[in-house]
mmCIF file of C-alpha atoms and ligand atoms in Angstrom:
data_model
loop_
_atom_site.group_PDB
_atom_site.id
_atom_site.type_symbol
_atom_site.label_atom_id
_atom_site.label_comp_id
_atom_site.label_asym_id
_atom_site.label_seq_id
_atom_site.Cartn_x
_atom_site.Cartn_y
_atom_site.Cartn_z
ATOM 1 C CA MET A 5 -9.568 0.494 51.321
ATOM 2 C CA SER A 6 -7.637 3.609 50.111
ATOM 3 C CA TYR A 7 -3.776 3.571 50.282
ATOM 4 C CA VAL A 8 -0.755 5.364 48.867
ATOM 5 C CA GLN A 9 0.970 3.099 46.505
ATOM 6 C CA GLY A 10 4.815 2.912 46.766
ATOM 7 C CA THR A 11 4.591 3.795 50.480
ATOM 8 C CA LEU A 12 6.131 0.904 52.328
ATOM 9 C CA ALA A 13 3.703 1.012 55.343
ATOM 10 C CA ASP A 14 0.695 1.358 53.104
ATOM 11 C CA ASP A 15 1.542 -1.411 50.709
ATOM 12 C CA THR A 16 2.248 -3.791 53.413
ATOM 13 C CA LEU A 17 -1.141 -2.873 54.957
ATOM 14 C CA HIS A 18 -2.831 -3.251 51.551
ATOM 15 C CA THR A 19 -1.189 -6.667 51.076
ATOM 16 C CA ASN A 20 -2.455 -7.854 54.324
ATOM 17 C CA PHE A 21 -5.786 -6.507 53.737
ATOM 18 C CA HIS A 22 -5.935 -8.323 50.407
ATOM 19 C CA ARG A 23 -4.535 -11.559 51.899
ATOM 20 C CA LEU A 24 -7.121 -11.419 54.828
ATOM 21 C CA THR A 25 -9.910 -10.644 52.399
ATOM 22 C CA LEU A 26 -9.292 -13.683 50.311
ATOM 23 C CA GLU A 27 -8.404 -16.085 53.080
ATOM 24 C CA GLY A 28 -10.274 -14.544 55.931
ATOM 25 C CA ILE A 29 -9.448 -14.295 59.562
ATOM 26 C CA LYS A 30 -9.163 -17.637 61.598
ATOM 27 C CA TYR A 31 -10.117 -18.563 64.938
ATOM 28 C CA HIS A 32 -8.452 -21.642 66.900
ATOM 29 C CA SER A 33 -9.564 -22.835 70.241
ATOM 30 C CA TYR A 34 -8.315 -21.021 73.307
ATOM 31 C CA GLN A 35 -8.124 -22.130 77.059
ATOM 32 C CA ASP A 36 -10.301 -19.309 78.354
ATOM 33 C CA GLU A 37 -12.930 -19.335 75.695
ATOM 34 C CA ILE A 38 -16.702 -19.900 76.542
ATOM 35 C CA THR A 39 -18.664 -21.714 73.958
ATOM 36 C CA LEU A 40 -22.302 -20.103 74.143
ATOM 37 C CA GLU A 41 -23.702 -22.157 71.221
ATOM 38 C CA THR A 42 -22.878 -24.749 68.762
ATOM 39 C CA ILE A 43 -24.283 -24.628 65.201
ATOM 40 C CA PRO A 44 -23.617 -28.127 63.870
ATOM 41 C CA GLU A 45 -25.028 -27.375 60.335
ATOM 42 C CA ILE A 46 -22.035 -25.239 59.436
ATOM 43 C CA ASN A 47 -19.518 -26.860 61.766
ATOM 44 C CA GLY A 48 -19.790 -23.470 63.677
ATOM 45 C CA ARG A 49 -20.136 -22.037 67.092
ATOM 46 C CA VAL A 50 -20.503 -18.674 69.035
ATOM 47 C CA VAL A 51 -17.522 -18.146 71.350
ATOM 48 C CA LEU A 52 -17.003 -15.602 73.982
ATOM 49 C CA LEU A 53 -13.675 -14.237 75.083
ATOM 50 C CA VAL A 54 -13.589 -11.885 78.113
ATOM 51 C CA TYR A 55 -10.716 -9.491 77.560
ATOM 52 C CA ASN A 56 -9.868 -8.958 81.105
ATOM 53 C CA GLU A 57 -10.103 -12.604 82.075
ATOM 54 C CA THR A 58 -7.868 -13.954 79.165
ATOM 55 C CA ARG A 59 -4.206 -14.617 78.618
ATOM 56 C CA PHE A 60 -1.826 -13.126 76.100
ATOM 57 C CA PHE A 61 -2.754 -15.091 72.919
ATOM 58 C CA GLU A 62 -6.603 -14.617 73.579
ATOM 59 C CA LYS A 63 -5.990 -10.902 73.953
ATOM 60 C CA LEU A 64 -3.949 -10.951 70.610
ATOM 61 C CA LYS A 65 -6.787 -12.637 68.942
ATOM 62 C CA ILE A 66 -9.249 -10.007 70.187
ATOM 63 C CA LYS A 67 -6.886 -7.122 69.178
ATOM 64 C CA ASN A 68 -6.134 -8.689 65.661
ATOM 65 C CA THR A 69 -9.763 -9.098 64.952
ATOM 66 C CA ILE A 70 -10.779 -5.554 66.085
ATOM 67 C CA GLU A 71 -7.782 -4.405 63.646
ATOM 68 C CA TRP A 72 -9.256 -6.214 60.790
ATOM 69 C CA VAL A 73 -12.805 -5.037 61.530
ATOM 70 C CA ASN A 74 -11.519 -1.481 61.923
ATOM 71 C CA LEU A 75 -10.045 -1.587 58.414
ATOM 72 C CA GLU A 76 -13.655 -2.222 56.992
ATOM 73 C CA LEU A 77 -15.398 0.198 59.284
ATOM 74 C CA GLY A 78 -12.789 2.832 59.001
ATOM 75 C CA ALA A 79 -12.842 2.881 62.856
ATOM 76 C CA VAL A 80 -9.885 4.063 65.081
ATOM 77 C CA GLU A 81 -7.783 1.802 67.325
ATOM 78 C CA MET A 82 -9.186 0.962 70.825
ATOM 79 C CA THR A 83 -7.313 1.906 73.935
ATOM 80 C CA GLU A 84 -6.138 -0.712 76.460
ATOM 81 C CA GLU A 85 -8.635 0.919 79.037
ATOM 82 C CA LYS A 86 -11.592 0.274 76.756
ATOM 83 C CA LEU A 87 -10.535 -3.193 75.898
ATOM 84 C CA LYS A 88 -10.376 -4.091 79.567
ATOM 85 C CA MET A 89 -14.008 -3.267 79.788
ATOM 86 C CA SER A 90 -15.043 -5.286 76.760
ATOM 87 C CA LYS A 91 -16.316 -8.819 75.862
ATOM 88 C CA ALA A 92 -15.519 -10.250 72.450
ATOM 89 C CA TYR A 93 -18.185 -12.542 70.649
ATOM 90 C CA PHE A 94 -16.994 -14.493 67.822
ATOM 91 C CA TYR A 95 -19.182 -16.363 65.115
ATOM 92 C CA VAL A 96 -17.073 -19.101 63.841
ATOM 93 C CA ALA A 97 -17.971 -21.164 60.627
ATOM 94 C CA ASN A 98 -16.289 -24.274 59.103
ATOM 95 C CA LYS A 99 -14.527 -24.981 62.361
ATOM 96 C CA TYR A 100 -12.000 -22.019 62.083
ATOM 97 C CA ASP A 101 -13.410 -19.189 59.961
ATOM 98 C CA ILE A 102 -14.413 -16.045 61.642
ATOM 99 C CA VAL A 103 -17.415 -14.889 59.782
ATOM 100 C CA GLY A 104 -18.920 -12.630 62.533
ATOM 101 C CA PHE A 105 -17.641 -10.581 65.295
ATOM 102 C CA ALA A 106 -19.366 -8.265 68.132
ATOM 103 C CA LEU A 107 -17.533 -6.381 70.623
ATOM 104 C CA ALA A 108 -19.495 -5.165 73.642
ATOM 105 C CA VAL A 109 -18.316 -2.681 76.255
ATOM 106 C CA ARG A 110 -19.500 -1.434 79.576
ATOM 107 C CA ILE A 111 -21.004 2.101 79.194
ATOM 108 C CA GLU A 112 -22.721 4.537 81.621
ATOM 109 C CA LYS A 113 -24.740 6.514 79.314
ATOM 110 C CA ALA A 114 -26.297 6.562 75.772
ATOM 111 C CA TYR A 115 -28.295 8.926 73.516
ATOM 112 C CA ARG A 116 -31.384 8.286 71.390
ATOM 113 C CA VAL A 117 -31.238 8.502 67.679
ATOM 114 C CA VAL A 118 -33.566 11.358 66.313
ATOM 115 C CA ASP A 119 -35.676 9.743 63.499
ATOM 116 C CA SER A 120 -36.172 12.417 60.861
ATOM 117 C CA SER A 121 -38.164 10.060 58.668
ATOM 118 C CA SER A 122 -41.576 11.006 59.880
ATOM 119 C CA GLU A 123 -43.207 14.515 59.636
ATOM 120 C CA ASN A 124 -43.903 14.703 63.229
ATOM 121 C CA ALA A 125 -40.522 13.730 64.190
ATOM 122 C CA GLN A 126 -39.025 16.344 61.856
ATOM 123 C CA ASN A 127 -41.181 18.923 63.528
ATOM 124 C CA GLU A 128 -40.187 17.518 66.937
ATOM 125 C CA SER A 129 -36.271 17.056 66.022
ATOM 126 C CA ARG A 130 -36.070 20.894 65.216
ATOM 127 C CA LYS A 131 -36.747 21.516 69.028
ATOM 128 C CA VAL A 132 -34.330 18.767 70.233
ATOM 129 C CA SER A 133 -30.755 19.633 70.608
ATOM 130 C CA LYS A 134 -29.026 16.995 68.404
ATOM 131 C CA LEU A 135 -25.544 15.958 67.405
ATOM 132 C CA GLN A 136 -24.299 13.821 64.179
ATOM 133 C CA ILE A 137 -23.107 10.420 65.327
ATOM 134 C CA GLY A 138 -22.706 8.684 61.860
ATOM 135 C CA ASN A 139 -23.628 8.575 58.235
ATOM 136 C CA ASP A 140 -26.213 6.706 56.598
ATOM 137 C CA ASN A 141 -25.706 4.595 53.226
ATOM 138 C CA ASP A 142 -27.084 7.534 51.158
ATOM 139 C CA GLY A 143 -24.672 10.051 52.705
ATOM 140 C CA SER A 144 -27.205 11.666 55.079
ATOM 141 C CA GLY A 145 -26.315 12.164 58.684
ATOM 142 C CA ILE A 146 -27.420 10.000 61.543
ATOM 143 C CA PHE A 147 -28.253 12.171 64.333
ATOM 144 C CA CYS A 148 -28.900 11.661 68.091
ATOM 145 C CA SER A 149 -30.347 13.720 71.063
ATOM 146 C CA THR A 150 -27.805 15.256 73.392
ATOM 147 C CA LYS A 151 -29.885 14.180 76.361
ATOM 148 C CA PRO A 152 -27.997 11.386 78.287
ATOM 149 C CA LEU A 153 -29.858 8.194 79.333
ATOM 150 C CA ARG A 154 -28.570 5.590 81.537
ATOM 151 C CA ALA A 155 -27.140 2.555 79.764
ATOM 152 C CA ALA A 156 -24.920 -0.580 80.570
ATOM 153 C CA CYS A 157 -24.091 -2.260 77.197
ATOM 154 C CA GLY A 158 -22.547 -0.585 74.189
ATOM 155 C CA ILE A 159 -21.819 -2.452 70.993
ATOM 156 C CA SER A 160 -18.494 -1.012 69.937
ATOM 157 C CA ARG A 161 -17.883 -3.007 66.898
ATOM 158 C CA LEU A 162 -20.205 -5.202 64.837
ATOM 159 C CA TRP A 163 -19.047 -6.887 61.609
ATOM 160 C CA VAL A 164 -20.227 -9.848 59.523
ATOM 161 C CA LYS A 165 -18.190 -11.169 56.484
ATOM 162 C CA ARG A 166 -19.659 -9.972 53.229
ATOM 163 C CA ASP A 167 -20.888 -13.404 51.895
ATOM 164 C CA TYR A 168 -22.378 -14.316 55.120
ATOM 165 C CA ARG A 169 -24.611 -11.254 55.554
ATOM 166 C CA ARG A 170 -28.463 -11.250 55.879
ATOM 167 C CA LYS A 171 -28.428 -14.674 57.378
ATOM 168 C CA LYS A 172 -29.131 -13.597 60.920
ATOM 169 C CA ILE A 173 -25.509 -13.865 62.090
ATOM 170 C CA ALA A 174 -25.502 -10.329 63.635
ATOM 171 C CA THR A 175 -28.840 -11.089 65.225
ATOM 172 C CA LYS A 176 -27.234 -14.305 66.851
ATOM 173 C CA LEU A 177 -24.275 -12.366 68.120
ATOM 174 C CA LEU A 178 -26.418 -9.613 69.741
ATOM 175 C CA ASP A 179 -28.776 -12.408 71.180
ATOM 176 C CA SER A 180 -25.727 -13.833 72.891
ATOM 177 C CA VAL A 181 -24.495 -10.325 74.101
ATOM 178 C CA ARG A 182 -27.943 -9.525 75.575
ATOM 179 C CA LYS A 183 -27.928 -12.796 77.414
ATOM 180 C CA ASN A 184 -24.274 -12.967 78.629
ATOM 181 C CA PHE A 185 -23.065 -9.464 79.010
ATOM 182 C CA ILE A 186 -24.245 -8.891 82.700
ATOM 183 C CA TYR A 187 -24.231 -11.966 84.728
ATOM 184 C CA GLY A 188 -27.539 -13.033 85.730
ATOM 185 C CA CYS A 189 -29.386 -10.299 83.797
ATOM 186 C CA GLU A 190 -30.817 -10.560 80.301
ATOM 187 C CA LEU A 191 -30.983 -7.276 78.545
ATOM 188 C CA LYS A 192 -33.911 -6.269 76.205
ATOM 189 C CA PRO A 193 -33.103 -5.480 72.653
ATOM 190 C CA ASP A 194 -33.673 -1.781 73.017
ATOM 191 C CA GLU A 195 -31.448 -1.587 76.016
ATOM 192 C CA VAL A 196 -28.399 -2.208 73.880
ATOM 193 C CA ALA A 197 -26.701 0.972 72.410
ATOM 194 C CA PHE A 198 -24.619 1.070 69.255
ATOM 195 C CA SER A 199 -21.322 3.107 68.802
ATOM 196 C CA GLN A 200 -21.279 5.427 65.780
ATOM 197 C CA PRO A 201 -23.442 3.388 63.478
ATOM 198 C CA SER A 202 -22.809 2.984 59.820
ATOM 199 C CA GLY A 203 -25.789 2.881 57.180
ATOM 200 C CA ASP A 204 -25.776 -0.975 57.549
ATOM 201 C CA GLY A 205 -25.588 -0.767 61.257
ATOM 202 C CA LYS A 206 -28.405 1.591 61.425
ATOM 203 C CA ALA A 207 -30.499 -0.648 59.208
ATOM 204 C CA PHE A 208 -29.749 -3.628 61.442
ATOM 205 C CA ALA A 209 -30.163 -1.737 64.649
ATOM 206 C CA SER A 210 -33.408 -0.369 63.769
ATOM 207 C CA GLN A 211 -34.764 -3.916 62.790
ATOM 208 C CA TYR A 212 -33.082 -5.522 65.836
ATOM 209 C CA THR A 213 -34.208 -3.156 68.621
ATOM 210 C CA GLY A 214 -37.637 -2.540 66.906
ATOM 211 C CA THR A 215 -37.295 1.152 66.967
ATOM 212 C CA ARG A 216 -35.697 3.816 64.571
ATOM 213 C CA GLU A 217 -34.882 5.760 67.761
ATOM 214 C CA PHE A 218 -32.492 3.146 69.117
ATOM 215 C CA LEU A 219 -29.625 4.093 71.633
ATOM 216 C CA VAL A 220 -26.122 5.261 70.249
ATOM 217 C CA TYR A 221 -22.944 6.328 72.201
ATOM 218 C CA ALA A 222 -19.658 7.818 71.381
ATOM 219 C CA ASP A 223 -16.849 5.245 71.666
HETATM 220 N N1 LIG B 11 -29.853 -3.259 55.027
HETATM 221 C C1 LIG B 11 -31.055 -3.190 55.409
HETATM 222 N N2 LIG B 11 -31.552 -3.927 56.407
HETATM 223 C C2 LIG B 11 -30.568 -4.682 56.965
HETATM 224 C C3 LIG B 11 -29.175 -4.698 56.628
HETATM 225 C C4 LIG B 11 -28.887 -3.820 55.477
HETATM 226 N N3 LIG B 11 -27.539 -3.714 55.115
HETATM 227 N N4 LIG B 11 -28.582 -5.440 57.318
HETATM 228 C C5 LIG B 11 -29.397 -6.091 58.311
HETATM 229 N N5 LIG B 11 -30.652 -5.546 57.979
HETATM 230 C C6 LIG B 11 -31.841 -5.892 58.892
HETATM 231 C C7 LIG B 11 -32.824 -6.731 58.148
HETATM 232 O O1 LIG B 11 -34.158 -6.410 58.465
HETATM 233 C C8 LIG B 11 -32.344 -8.113 58.404
HETATM 234 O O2 LIG B 11 -33.349 -9.096 58.389
HETATM 235 P P1 LIG B 11 -33.656 -9.725 56.760
HETATM 236 O O3 LIG B 11 -32.514 -10.190 56.318
HETATM 237 O O4 LIG B 11 -34.584 -10.874 57.179
HETATM 238 O O5 LIG B 11 -34.315 -8.567 56.062
HETATM 239 C C9 LIG B 11 -32.262 -7.740 59.913
HETATM 240 O O6 LIG B 11 -31.536 -6.415 59.958
HETATM 241 C C10 LIG B 11 -31.148 -8.865 60.639
HETATM 242 O O7 LIG B 11 -29.976 -8.737 59.891
HETATM 243 P P2 LIG B 11 -28.744 -9.839 59.990
HETATM 244 O O8 LIG B 11 -28.810 -10.988 58.979
HETATM 245 O O9 LIG B 11 -28.964 -10.328 61.539
HETATM 246 O O10 LIG B 11 -27.455 -9.027 59.938
HETATM 247 P P3 LIG B 11 -26.129 -9.346 59.246
HETATM 248 O O11 LIG B 11 -25.639 -10.691 59.825
HETATM 249 O O12 LIG B 11 -26.219 -9.272 57.736
HETATM 250 O O13 LIG B 11 -25.230 -8.277 59.739
HETATM 251 C C11 LIG B 11 -24.288 -6.024 59.721
HETATM 252 C C12 LIG B 11 -25.512 -6.805 59.773
HETATM 253 C C13 LIG B 11 -23.311 -6.324 60.911
HETATM 254 C C14 LIG B 11 -24.578 -4.616 59.754
HETATM 255 C C15 LIG B 11 -23.532 -6.414 58.327
HETATM 256 O O14 LIG B 11 -24.197 -5.776 57.361
HETATM 257 C C16 LIG B 11 -22.001 -5.733 58.351
HETATM 258 O O15 LIG B 11 -21.064 -6.359 58.805
HETATM 259 N N6 LIG B 11 -21.793 -4.701 57.655
HETATM 260 C C17 LIG B 11 -20.500 -3.994 57.381
HETATM 261 C C18 LIG B 11 -19.986 -3.609 58.760
HETATM 262 C C19 LIG B 11 -20.837 -2.406 59.436
HETATM 263 O O16 LIG B 11 -21.357 -1.580 58.921
HETATM 264 N N7 LIG B 11 -21.078 -2.909 60.832
HETATM 265 C C20 LIG B 11 -21.893 -2.041 61.616
HETATM 266 C C21 LIG B 11 -21.254 -0.876 62.216
HETATM 267 S S1 LIG B 11 -22.096 -0.135 63.514
HETATM 268 C C22 LIG B 11 -21.141 -0.709 64.839
HETATM 269 O O17 LIG B 11 -20.107 -1.373 64.704
HETATM 270 C C23 LIG B 11 -21.821 -0.594 66.168
#
């Protein structure tokens, strides 16, 4: 993270970031939590907290986790209005360690990523009106079409702790979102939209949805 040394607010933020990086962020049991899955091999579980149906301390846990994830993603704070439409999915290991987190929100519309990797698509993409929605790991832009499509579920935040990556934790979190986000209706992988994806996010989303032209939306 970047910060200005000697500035009290930045120094405090940096110290907290450093401590959390070393210790990680913890999850304890809450009255309103819903355990979606237990993972005995790692003394772990996938837990759901529905923002609007929880009490003060659960809300605080969701907010603190988002704050922590925002630091790594460079994402901005979320409004209370957005939080009220959200469901938070925690992947907990070793009983208390949050090693994965997904925040899903209700959305109305999404846009398809324009895949500029194939020659045909490049020709096609020149005709499509498009907008930059994120940046890939190599610094190139991630673009989407400006044509809105109906969508119901957006992944606002997705994060897995560094030393737990490529172990299918994000996959498990998204499977839980698809099965539980809308009561009585299981979404298909390509029906889930991703907010401004990072390079890692794009690689994951392409693989998870089975298409490089997955859905995105503006948070
Ligand atoms: N590069 C290439 N392919 C990847 C990557 C990557 N960095 N990450 C995932 N994949 C693909 C792979 O095909 C992988 O399968 P494989 O390991 O068998 O090859 C498949 O997706 C499944 O990956 P998971 O193991 O389920 O993903 P993981 O648990 O590692 O989490 C995540 C992926 C969340 C993107 C993680 O890398 C991360 O937290 N990165 C930093 C934060 C971030 O960028 N989050 C996404 C922001 S976008 C948003 O929030 C909506």
